[in-house]
XYZ file of C-alpha atoms in Angstrom:
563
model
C 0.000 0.000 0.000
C 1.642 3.616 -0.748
C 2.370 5.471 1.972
C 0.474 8.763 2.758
C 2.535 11.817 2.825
C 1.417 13.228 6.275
C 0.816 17.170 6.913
C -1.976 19.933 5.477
C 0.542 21.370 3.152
C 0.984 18.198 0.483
C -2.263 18.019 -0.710
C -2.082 21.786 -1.564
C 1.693 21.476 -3.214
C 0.293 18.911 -5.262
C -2.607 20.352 -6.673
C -0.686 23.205 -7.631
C 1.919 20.823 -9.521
C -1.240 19.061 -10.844
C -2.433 22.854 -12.616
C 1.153 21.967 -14.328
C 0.710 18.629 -15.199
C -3.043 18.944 -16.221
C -2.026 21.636 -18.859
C 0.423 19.487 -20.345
C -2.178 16.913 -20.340
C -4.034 18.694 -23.065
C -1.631 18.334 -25.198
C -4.577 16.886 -27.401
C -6.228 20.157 -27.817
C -3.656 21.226 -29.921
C -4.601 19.394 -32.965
C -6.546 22.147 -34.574
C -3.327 24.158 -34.681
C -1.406 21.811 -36.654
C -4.150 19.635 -38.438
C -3.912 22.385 -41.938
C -0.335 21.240 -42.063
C -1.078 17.552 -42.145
C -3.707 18.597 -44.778
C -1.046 20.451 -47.185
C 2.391 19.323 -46.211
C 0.965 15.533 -46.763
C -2.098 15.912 -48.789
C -5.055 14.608 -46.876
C -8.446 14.838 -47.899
C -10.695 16.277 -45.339
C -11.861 13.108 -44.285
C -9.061 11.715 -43.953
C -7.664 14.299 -41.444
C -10.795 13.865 -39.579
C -10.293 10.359 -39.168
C -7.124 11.368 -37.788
C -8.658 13.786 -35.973
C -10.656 10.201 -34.293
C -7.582 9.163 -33.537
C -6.669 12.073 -31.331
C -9.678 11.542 -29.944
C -8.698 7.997 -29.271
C -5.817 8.412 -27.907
C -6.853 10.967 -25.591
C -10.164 8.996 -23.963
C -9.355 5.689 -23.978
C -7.576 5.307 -20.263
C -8.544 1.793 -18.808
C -5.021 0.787 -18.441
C -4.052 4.093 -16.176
C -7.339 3.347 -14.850
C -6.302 -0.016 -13.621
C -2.739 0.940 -12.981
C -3.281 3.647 -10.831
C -4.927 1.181 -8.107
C -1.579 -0.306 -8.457
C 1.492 1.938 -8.657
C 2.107 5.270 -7.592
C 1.180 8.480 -9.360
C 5.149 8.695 -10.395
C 4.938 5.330 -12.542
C 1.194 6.530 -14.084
C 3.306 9.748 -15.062
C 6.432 8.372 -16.368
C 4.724 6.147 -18.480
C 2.600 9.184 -19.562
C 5.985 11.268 -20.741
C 7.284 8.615 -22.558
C 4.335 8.150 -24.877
C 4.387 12.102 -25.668
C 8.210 11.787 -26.596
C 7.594 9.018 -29.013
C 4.474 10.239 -30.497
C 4.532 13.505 -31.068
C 8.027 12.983 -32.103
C 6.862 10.644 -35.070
C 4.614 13.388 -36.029
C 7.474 15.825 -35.755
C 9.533 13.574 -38.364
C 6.817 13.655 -40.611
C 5.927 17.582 -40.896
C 9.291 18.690 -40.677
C 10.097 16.315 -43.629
C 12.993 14.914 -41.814
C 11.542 10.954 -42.737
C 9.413 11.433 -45.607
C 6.563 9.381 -46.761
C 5.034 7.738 -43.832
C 2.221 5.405 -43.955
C -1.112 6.877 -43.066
C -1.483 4.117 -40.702
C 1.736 4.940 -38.708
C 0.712 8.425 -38.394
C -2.309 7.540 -37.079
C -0.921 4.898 -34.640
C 1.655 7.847 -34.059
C -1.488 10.227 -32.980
C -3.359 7.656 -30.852
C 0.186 7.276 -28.702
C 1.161 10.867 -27.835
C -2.317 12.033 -27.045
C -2.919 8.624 -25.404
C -0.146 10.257 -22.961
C -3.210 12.663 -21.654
C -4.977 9.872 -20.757
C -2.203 8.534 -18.537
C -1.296 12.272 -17.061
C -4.653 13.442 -16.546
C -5.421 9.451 -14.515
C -2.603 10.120 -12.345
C -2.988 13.931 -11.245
C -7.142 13.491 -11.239
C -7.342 10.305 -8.816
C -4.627 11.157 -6.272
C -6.457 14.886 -5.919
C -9.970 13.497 -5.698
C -8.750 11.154 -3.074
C -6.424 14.031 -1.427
C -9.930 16.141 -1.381
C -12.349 13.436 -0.832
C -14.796 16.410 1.010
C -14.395 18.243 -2.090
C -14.912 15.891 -5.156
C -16.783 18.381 -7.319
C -14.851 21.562 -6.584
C -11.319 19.851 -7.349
C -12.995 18.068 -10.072
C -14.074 21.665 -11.913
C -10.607 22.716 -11.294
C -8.350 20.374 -12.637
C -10.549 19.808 -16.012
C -10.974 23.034 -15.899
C -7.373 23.856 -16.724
C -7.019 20.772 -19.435
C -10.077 23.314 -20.652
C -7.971 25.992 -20.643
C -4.497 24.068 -22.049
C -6.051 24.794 -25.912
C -5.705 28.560 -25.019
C -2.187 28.380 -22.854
C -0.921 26.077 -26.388
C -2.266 28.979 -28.551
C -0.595 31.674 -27.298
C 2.969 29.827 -27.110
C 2.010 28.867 -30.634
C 0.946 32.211 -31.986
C 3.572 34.531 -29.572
C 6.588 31.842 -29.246
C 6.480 29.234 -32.010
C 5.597 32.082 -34.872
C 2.530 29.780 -35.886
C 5.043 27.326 -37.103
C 3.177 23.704 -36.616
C 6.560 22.063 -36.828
C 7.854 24.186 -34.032
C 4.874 23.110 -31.940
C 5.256 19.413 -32.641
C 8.904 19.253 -31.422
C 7.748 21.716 -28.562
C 5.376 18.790 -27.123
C 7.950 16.296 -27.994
C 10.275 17.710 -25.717
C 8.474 20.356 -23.435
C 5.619 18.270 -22.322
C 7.620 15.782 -20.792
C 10.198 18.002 -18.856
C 6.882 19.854 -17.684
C 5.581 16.464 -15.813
C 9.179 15.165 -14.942
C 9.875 18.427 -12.910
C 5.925 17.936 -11.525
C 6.529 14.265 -10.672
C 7.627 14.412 -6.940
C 5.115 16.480 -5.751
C 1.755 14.643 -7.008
C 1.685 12.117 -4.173
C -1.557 10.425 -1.613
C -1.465 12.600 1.201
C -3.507 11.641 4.360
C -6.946 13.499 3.820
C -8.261 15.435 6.197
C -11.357 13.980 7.986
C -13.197 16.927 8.949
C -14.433 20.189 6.759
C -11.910 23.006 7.170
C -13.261 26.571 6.952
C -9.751 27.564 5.572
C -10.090 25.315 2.948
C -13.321 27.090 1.122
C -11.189 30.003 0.720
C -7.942 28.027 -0.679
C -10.649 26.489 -3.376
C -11.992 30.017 -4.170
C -8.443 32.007 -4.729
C -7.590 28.719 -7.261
C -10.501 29.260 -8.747
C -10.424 32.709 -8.817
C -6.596 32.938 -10.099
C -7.961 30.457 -12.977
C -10.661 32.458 -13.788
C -7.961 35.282 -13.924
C -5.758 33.401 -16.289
C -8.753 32.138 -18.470
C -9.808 36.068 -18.949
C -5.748 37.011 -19.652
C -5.530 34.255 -22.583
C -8.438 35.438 -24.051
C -7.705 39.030 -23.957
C -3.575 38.578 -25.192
C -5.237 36.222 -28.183
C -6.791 38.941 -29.076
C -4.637 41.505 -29.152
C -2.318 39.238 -31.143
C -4.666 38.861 -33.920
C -5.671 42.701 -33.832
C -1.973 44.457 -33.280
C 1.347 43.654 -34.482
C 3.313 42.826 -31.540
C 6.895 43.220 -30.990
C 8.463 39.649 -30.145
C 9.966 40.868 -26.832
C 6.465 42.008 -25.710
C 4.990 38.438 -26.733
C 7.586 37.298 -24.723
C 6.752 39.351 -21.415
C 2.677 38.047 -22.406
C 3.574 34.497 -22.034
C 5.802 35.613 -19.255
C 2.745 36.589 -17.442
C 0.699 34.125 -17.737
C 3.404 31.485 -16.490
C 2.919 33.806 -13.525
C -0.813 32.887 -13.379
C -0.188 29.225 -13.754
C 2.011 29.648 -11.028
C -0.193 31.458 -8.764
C -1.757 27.638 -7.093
C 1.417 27.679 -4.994
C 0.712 30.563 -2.982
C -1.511 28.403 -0.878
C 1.133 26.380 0.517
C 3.245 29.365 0.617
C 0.873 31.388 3.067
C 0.135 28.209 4.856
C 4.161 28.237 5.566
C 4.389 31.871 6.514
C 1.606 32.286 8.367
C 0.506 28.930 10.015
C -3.052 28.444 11.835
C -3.546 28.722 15.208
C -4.301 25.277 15.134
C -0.880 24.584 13.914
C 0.423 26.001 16.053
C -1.435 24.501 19.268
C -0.069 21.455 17.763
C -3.705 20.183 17.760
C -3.909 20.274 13.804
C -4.227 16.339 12.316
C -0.828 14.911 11.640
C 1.109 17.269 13.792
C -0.247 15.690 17.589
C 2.635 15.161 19.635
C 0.403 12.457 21.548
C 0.081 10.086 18.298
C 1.724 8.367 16.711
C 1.986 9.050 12.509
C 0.818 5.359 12.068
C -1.794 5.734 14.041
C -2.795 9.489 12.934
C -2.670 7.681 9.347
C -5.499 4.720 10.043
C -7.589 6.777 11.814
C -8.044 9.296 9.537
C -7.781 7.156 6.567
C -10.255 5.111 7.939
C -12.951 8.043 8.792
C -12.985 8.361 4.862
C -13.149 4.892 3.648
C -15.752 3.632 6.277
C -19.076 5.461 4.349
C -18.068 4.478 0.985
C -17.312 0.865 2.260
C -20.052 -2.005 1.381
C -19.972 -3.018 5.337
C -22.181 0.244 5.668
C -26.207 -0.018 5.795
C -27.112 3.400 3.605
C -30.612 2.815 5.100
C -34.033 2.415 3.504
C -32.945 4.323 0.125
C -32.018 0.864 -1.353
C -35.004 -1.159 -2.504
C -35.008 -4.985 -2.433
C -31.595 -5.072 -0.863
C -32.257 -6.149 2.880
C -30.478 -8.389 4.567
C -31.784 -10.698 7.328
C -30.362 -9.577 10.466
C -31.190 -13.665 11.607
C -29.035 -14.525 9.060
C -25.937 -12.567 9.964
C -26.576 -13.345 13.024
C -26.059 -16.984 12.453
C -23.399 -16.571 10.436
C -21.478 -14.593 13.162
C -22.041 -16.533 15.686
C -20.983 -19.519 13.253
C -17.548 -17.674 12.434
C -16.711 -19.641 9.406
C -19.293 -18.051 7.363
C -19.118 -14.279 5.887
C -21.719 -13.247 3.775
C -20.784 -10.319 1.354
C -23.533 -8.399 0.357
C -23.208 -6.231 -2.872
C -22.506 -2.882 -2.861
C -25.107 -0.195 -2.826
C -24.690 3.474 -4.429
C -23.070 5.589 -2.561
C -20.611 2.797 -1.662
C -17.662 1.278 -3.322
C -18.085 -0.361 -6.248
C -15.111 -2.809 -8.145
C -15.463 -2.079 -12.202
C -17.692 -5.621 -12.694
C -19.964 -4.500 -10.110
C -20.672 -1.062 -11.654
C -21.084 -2.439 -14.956
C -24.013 -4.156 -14.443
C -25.609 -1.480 -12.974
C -28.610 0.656 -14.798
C -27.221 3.814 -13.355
C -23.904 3.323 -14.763
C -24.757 2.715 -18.226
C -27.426 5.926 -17.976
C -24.476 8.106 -16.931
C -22.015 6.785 -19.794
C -24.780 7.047 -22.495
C -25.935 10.818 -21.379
C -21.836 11.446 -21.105
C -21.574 9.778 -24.757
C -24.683 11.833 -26.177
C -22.420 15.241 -25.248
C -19.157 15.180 -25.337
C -19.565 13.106 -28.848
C -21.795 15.875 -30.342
C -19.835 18.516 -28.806
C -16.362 17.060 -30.163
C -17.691 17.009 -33.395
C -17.662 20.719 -33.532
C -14.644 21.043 -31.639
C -12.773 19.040 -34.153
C -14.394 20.471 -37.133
C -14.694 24.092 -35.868
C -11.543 25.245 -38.158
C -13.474 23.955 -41.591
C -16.981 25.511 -39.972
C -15.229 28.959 -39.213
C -14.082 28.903 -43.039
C -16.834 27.394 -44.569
C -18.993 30.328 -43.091
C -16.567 32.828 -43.848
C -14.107 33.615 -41.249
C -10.934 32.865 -42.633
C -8.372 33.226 -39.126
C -10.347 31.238 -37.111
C -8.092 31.476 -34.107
C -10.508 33.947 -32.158
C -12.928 30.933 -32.743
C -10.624 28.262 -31.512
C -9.815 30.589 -28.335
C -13.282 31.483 -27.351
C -13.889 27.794 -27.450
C -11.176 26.707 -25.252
C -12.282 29.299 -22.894
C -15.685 28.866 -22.818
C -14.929 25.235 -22.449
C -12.840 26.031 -18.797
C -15.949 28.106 -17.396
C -18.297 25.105 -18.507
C -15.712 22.520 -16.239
C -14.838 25.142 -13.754
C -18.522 26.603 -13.390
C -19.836 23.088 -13.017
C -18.098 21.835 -10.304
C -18.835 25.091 -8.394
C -22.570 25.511 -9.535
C -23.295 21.452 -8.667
C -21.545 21.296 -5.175
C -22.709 24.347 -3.962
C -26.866 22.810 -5.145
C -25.847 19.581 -3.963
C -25.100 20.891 -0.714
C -27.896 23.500 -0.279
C -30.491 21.415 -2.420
C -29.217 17.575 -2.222
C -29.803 18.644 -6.335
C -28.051 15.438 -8.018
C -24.920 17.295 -10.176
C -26.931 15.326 -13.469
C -29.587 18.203 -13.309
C -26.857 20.823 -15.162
C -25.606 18.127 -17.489
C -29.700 17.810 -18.187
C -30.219 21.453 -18.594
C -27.112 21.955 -20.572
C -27.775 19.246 -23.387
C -31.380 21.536 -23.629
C -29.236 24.222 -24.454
C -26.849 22.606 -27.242
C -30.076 21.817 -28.763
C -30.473 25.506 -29.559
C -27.069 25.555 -29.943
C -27.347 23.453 -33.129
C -30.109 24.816 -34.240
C -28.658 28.226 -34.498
C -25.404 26.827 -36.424
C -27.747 25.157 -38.894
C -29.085 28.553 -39.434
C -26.390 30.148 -40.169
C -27.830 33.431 -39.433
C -25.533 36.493 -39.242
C -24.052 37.188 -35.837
C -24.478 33.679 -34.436
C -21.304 31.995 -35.468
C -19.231 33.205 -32.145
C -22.721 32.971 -29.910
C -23.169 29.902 -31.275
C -19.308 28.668 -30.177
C -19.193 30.394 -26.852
C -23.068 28.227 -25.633
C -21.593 25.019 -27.247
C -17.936 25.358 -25.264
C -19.747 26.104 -21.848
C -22.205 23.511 -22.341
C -19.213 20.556 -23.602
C -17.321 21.552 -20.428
C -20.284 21.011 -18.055
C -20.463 17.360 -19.166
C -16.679 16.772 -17.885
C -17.341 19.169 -14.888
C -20.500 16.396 -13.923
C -19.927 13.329 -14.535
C -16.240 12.964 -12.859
C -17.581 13.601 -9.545
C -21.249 12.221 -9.933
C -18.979 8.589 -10.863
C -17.130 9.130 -7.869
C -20.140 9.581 -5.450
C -22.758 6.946 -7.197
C -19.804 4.029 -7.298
C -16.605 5.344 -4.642
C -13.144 6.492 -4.961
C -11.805 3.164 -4.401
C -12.278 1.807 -7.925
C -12.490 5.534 -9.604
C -9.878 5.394 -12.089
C -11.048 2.536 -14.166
C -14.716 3.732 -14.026
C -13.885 7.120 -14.793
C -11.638 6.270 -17.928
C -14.053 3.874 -18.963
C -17.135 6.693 -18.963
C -14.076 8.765 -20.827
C -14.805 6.222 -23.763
C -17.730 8.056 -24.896
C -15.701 10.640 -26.390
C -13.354 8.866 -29.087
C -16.795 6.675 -29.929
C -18.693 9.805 -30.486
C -15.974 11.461 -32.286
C -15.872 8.175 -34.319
C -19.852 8.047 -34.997
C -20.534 11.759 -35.318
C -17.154 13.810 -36.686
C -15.519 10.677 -38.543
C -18.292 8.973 -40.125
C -21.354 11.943 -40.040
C -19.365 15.289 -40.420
C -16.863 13.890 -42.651
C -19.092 12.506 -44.975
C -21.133 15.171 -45.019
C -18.645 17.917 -45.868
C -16.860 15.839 -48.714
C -20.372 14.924 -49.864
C -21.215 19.005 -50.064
C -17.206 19.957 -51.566
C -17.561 17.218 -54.413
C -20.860 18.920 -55.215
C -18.657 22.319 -55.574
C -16.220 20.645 -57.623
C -13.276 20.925 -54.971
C -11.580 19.997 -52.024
C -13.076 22.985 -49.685
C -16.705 23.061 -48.912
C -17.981 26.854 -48.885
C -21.328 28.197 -46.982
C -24.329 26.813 -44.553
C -24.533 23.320 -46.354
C -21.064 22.295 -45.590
C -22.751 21.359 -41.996
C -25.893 21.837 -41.677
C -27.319 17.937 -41.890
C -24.636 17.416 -39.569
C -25.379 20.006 -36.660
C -29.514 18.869 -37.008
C -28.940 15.593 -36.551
C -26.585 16.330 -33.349
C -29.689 19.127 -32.407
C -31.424 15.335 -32.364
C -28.717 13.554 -30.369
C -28.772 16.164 -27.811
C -32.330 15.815 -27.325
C -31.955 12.048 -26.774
C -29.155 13.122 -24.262
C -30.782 15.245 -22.031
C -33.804 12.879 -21.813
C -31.581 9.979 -20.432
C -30.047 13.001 -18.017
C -33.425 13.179 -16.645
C -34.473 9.677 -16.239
C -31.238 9.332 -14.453
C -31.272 12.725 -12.371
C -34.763 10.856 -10.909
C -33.282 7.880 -10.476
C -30.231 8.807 -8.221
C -32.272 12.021 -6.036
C -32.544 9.426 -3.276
C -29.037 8.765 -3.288
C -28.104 12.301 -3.348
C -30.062 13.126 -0.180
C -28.572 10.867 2.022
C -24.942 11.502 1.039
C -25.930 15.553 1.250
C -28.425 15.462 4.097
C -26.254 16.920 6.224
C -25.275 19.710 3.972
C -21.847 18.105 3.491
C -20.467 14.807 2.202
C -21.937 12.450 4.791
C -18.305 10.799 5.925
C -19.398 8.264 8.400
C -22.302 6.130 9.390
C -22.703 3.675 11.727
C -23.127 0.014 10.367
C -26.887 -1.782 11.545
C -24.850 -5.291 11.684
């Protein structure tokens, strides 16, 4: 078993490394910044870059083995593994758009895609667990903020891209090749399980709202500078002192553990803080409080009469404790622990994956298309578009995490209800892309990236709290699926087809005006509709659940077992 790093301070240094780590871990949303060079330096039609554009998709979602190995070695393997696949992919793709190795198979490209962005998966598994289960009173909150900043990586890549790199796609390539891994080896010590505390600190609201805050900050900043670098001509020395700055912001995390150096509590001081007792022992200090957290999500617990047709015959236990030879293991109920076959078979489960699918795989469909939809509507630098996007996309994770835990606290309001009323939204959303009314095009964007970022803001935390921490890797990477199969179904086979379909009709390889997309977005303005119906049937379904874990306004931590 790994051994918990003791003290209030670790959990804090590693979320702030895990800002870091998570931004490198979105190394996938830089495809639309080098996809037009794969399209002229090697000559792909525009489905086939969208199948490529599947298998950064791929790459990116499909996490089962981090999923399984992060139950099994600590965070350091998860993110050495995770650097090595970035060197080797993206440096294949380097080879091949520099023209240093010419003529690669298609197929090794691909493979070559699916690898480095594959090294998100890894990354993101690592930094995402060991904070949930660092923050286990705060699942939502540190689940807005870390996907929240993989929201906002598109926009940190952009501006190194457009203010560093000279919008030079090789430049980029051989920056990921070699940047994103130093960025996660120098981050590697300090993401580490750290004994979580077992009460509700009133400090800790406040550390959570200046992250959020300075995040916020550096969303608003990237936005702005992206701007201003497509509107002015900017010297390179004052690009430099832009992305100067916001290195700043990224670093601005680690003033919590600064201040909680400098100026210690009172607590702290007392000596009566957890961990720093002179009257116990760090072993014990360790089981106890581990063991606080563990106990509710644990499937010895009795979650009380919100479980139908799961009782268990207090005669029977009974007997079979007074016999001593015989144990019988009941399965777990939601709320509690769940191993990955257990979950699997449950209704609520595949209702959650399904909704997840229905969203992220319309919304990616834009996302990876939204280059050819800026053009084929007119605007020609579709960076703005790409940036507003990316941002929206962070205040959709970052908004959801604070919206739902603040309802779910107040209101016992399962966190499903936003991913519900969002997919209600992208249906307009479609709707007015199909239109392609004047004005709507950057509307249009901004709705779509808040609503796509909701989804990931949701269902992280709603898997923890329906099936545990315990087992929250795998489940989470395997709900992560839904993204590469609805990039396959809906960008790679739909949008594709679609826009090739329209461009052969215009006699060329570009597709020009409203038709380019329009089946496309109505028949997502359908999927979405599907989506948010299963949101609701499963927001009804898991209310009960919800109000016990929230009834006390907080994450219920403990409950005494019946048996």
């Amino acid at each position: 078993m790994a051994v918990l790093k003791e003290g209030s301070r670790p959990p804090w240094v590693g979320l702030a490394a895990a800002v870091w780590v998570q931004i490198a871990a979105g190394n996938a949303y830089t495809f639309p910044l080098y996809s037009p060079a794969l399209k002229s330096v090697l000559g792909f039609s525009q489905q086939q870059l969208t199948i490529i554009g599947v298998a950064n998709d791929i790459g990116e979602n499909v996490g089962i083995l981090p999923g399984i190995a992060c139950n099994k070695f600590p965070p350091w393997v998860i993110l050495l593994f995770g650097v090595c696949l970035s060197f080797f992919g993206y440096g294949v793709l380097w080879l091949a758009i520099s023209q240093t190795v010419l003529s690669l198979p298609y197929w090794v490209l691909f493979l070559a895609l699916v690898v480095a962005t594959n090294s998100s998966a890894w990354m993101g598994t690592a930094v995402l667990v060991t904070n949930m289960r660092n923050f286990p009173l705060s699942r939502g909150t540190v689940a807005g903020i870390l996907k929240g900043y993989v929201g906002l990586s598109g926009a940190v890549f952009t501006e190194i891209f457009a203010m560093v790199l000279n919008n030079s796609a090789s430049d980029l390539l051989l920056f990921l090749t070699l940047g994103v891994p130093i960025i996660c080896l120098a981050m590697m010590y300090f993401i580490r399980a750290c004994t979580p505390a077992s009460g509700e600190d009133s400090s800790e609201h406040v550390h959570f709202l200046f992250t959020q805050a300075a995040s916020l900050l550096l969303a608003v900043y990237l936005l702005t500078t992206t701007i201003l670098k497509n509107m002015l001509s900017l010297k390179s020395s004052i690009s430099y002192i832009l992305v100067g700055v916001m290195v700043v912001f990224l670093m601005s995390p680690l003033a919590i553990p600064l201040k909680m150096t400098l100026f210690p509590s009172r607590l702290k001081r007392s000596g009566k803080l957890d961990g720093s007792s002179n009257d116990l022992t760090e072993e014990e200090v360790s089981s106890s409080q581990t063991a606080a957290l563990l106990t509710p999500m644990s499937s010895e617990v009795d979650l009380g009469s919100f479980h139908e047709g799961e009782d268990v015959s207090e005669v029977d236990m009974l007997l079979a404790v007074g016999e001593g030879a015989v144990k019988k293991k009941r399965k777990p109920r939601r709320g509690e622990d769940f191993k990955f076959r257990e979950a699997v078979i449950k209704a609520d489960f595949w209702l959650l994956w399904l909704a997840y699918f229905l969203g992220v795989g319309s919304g990616v469909t834009v996302l990876n298309n939204l280059a050819q939809i800026g053009v084929a509507l007119g605007v020609n630098d579709t960076t703005i578009l790409l940036s507003l996007f990316s941002f929206c996309n962070f205040l959709g994770r970052l908004g959801a995490g604070v919206v739902s835990e603040h309802f779910v606290r107040s209101k016992t309001i399962p966190r499903t209800f936003w991913m519900m009323l969002t997919q209600i939204i992208m249906i307009i959303t479609f709707l007015l892309y199909a239109s392609a009314l004047s004005g709507t095009l950057y509307a249009a964007t901004a709705l779509l990236g808040i609503c796509f970022g909701v989804q990931f803001g949701v269902m992280i935390p709603t898997a923890s709290e329906l099936f545990g921490l315990k087992h929250f890797g795998i489940i989470f990477n395997f709900m992560q699926l839904g993204n590469p199969i609805g990039a396959l179904l809906f960008s790679g086979l739909l949008a594709g087809y679609v826009y090739d379909m329209e461009a052969g009709k215009q006699q060329g390889l570009h597709c020009l005006g409203p038709n380019c997309f329009r089946l496309t977005f109505l028949v997502l303005a359908g999927v979405s509709a599907f989506g948010a119906f299963l949101s609701m049937i499963l927001t009804v379904r898991v209310r009960p659940v919800y109000q016990m874990l929230y009834a006390a306004g907080s994450f219920r931590l403990a409950q005494a077992s019946d048996h």
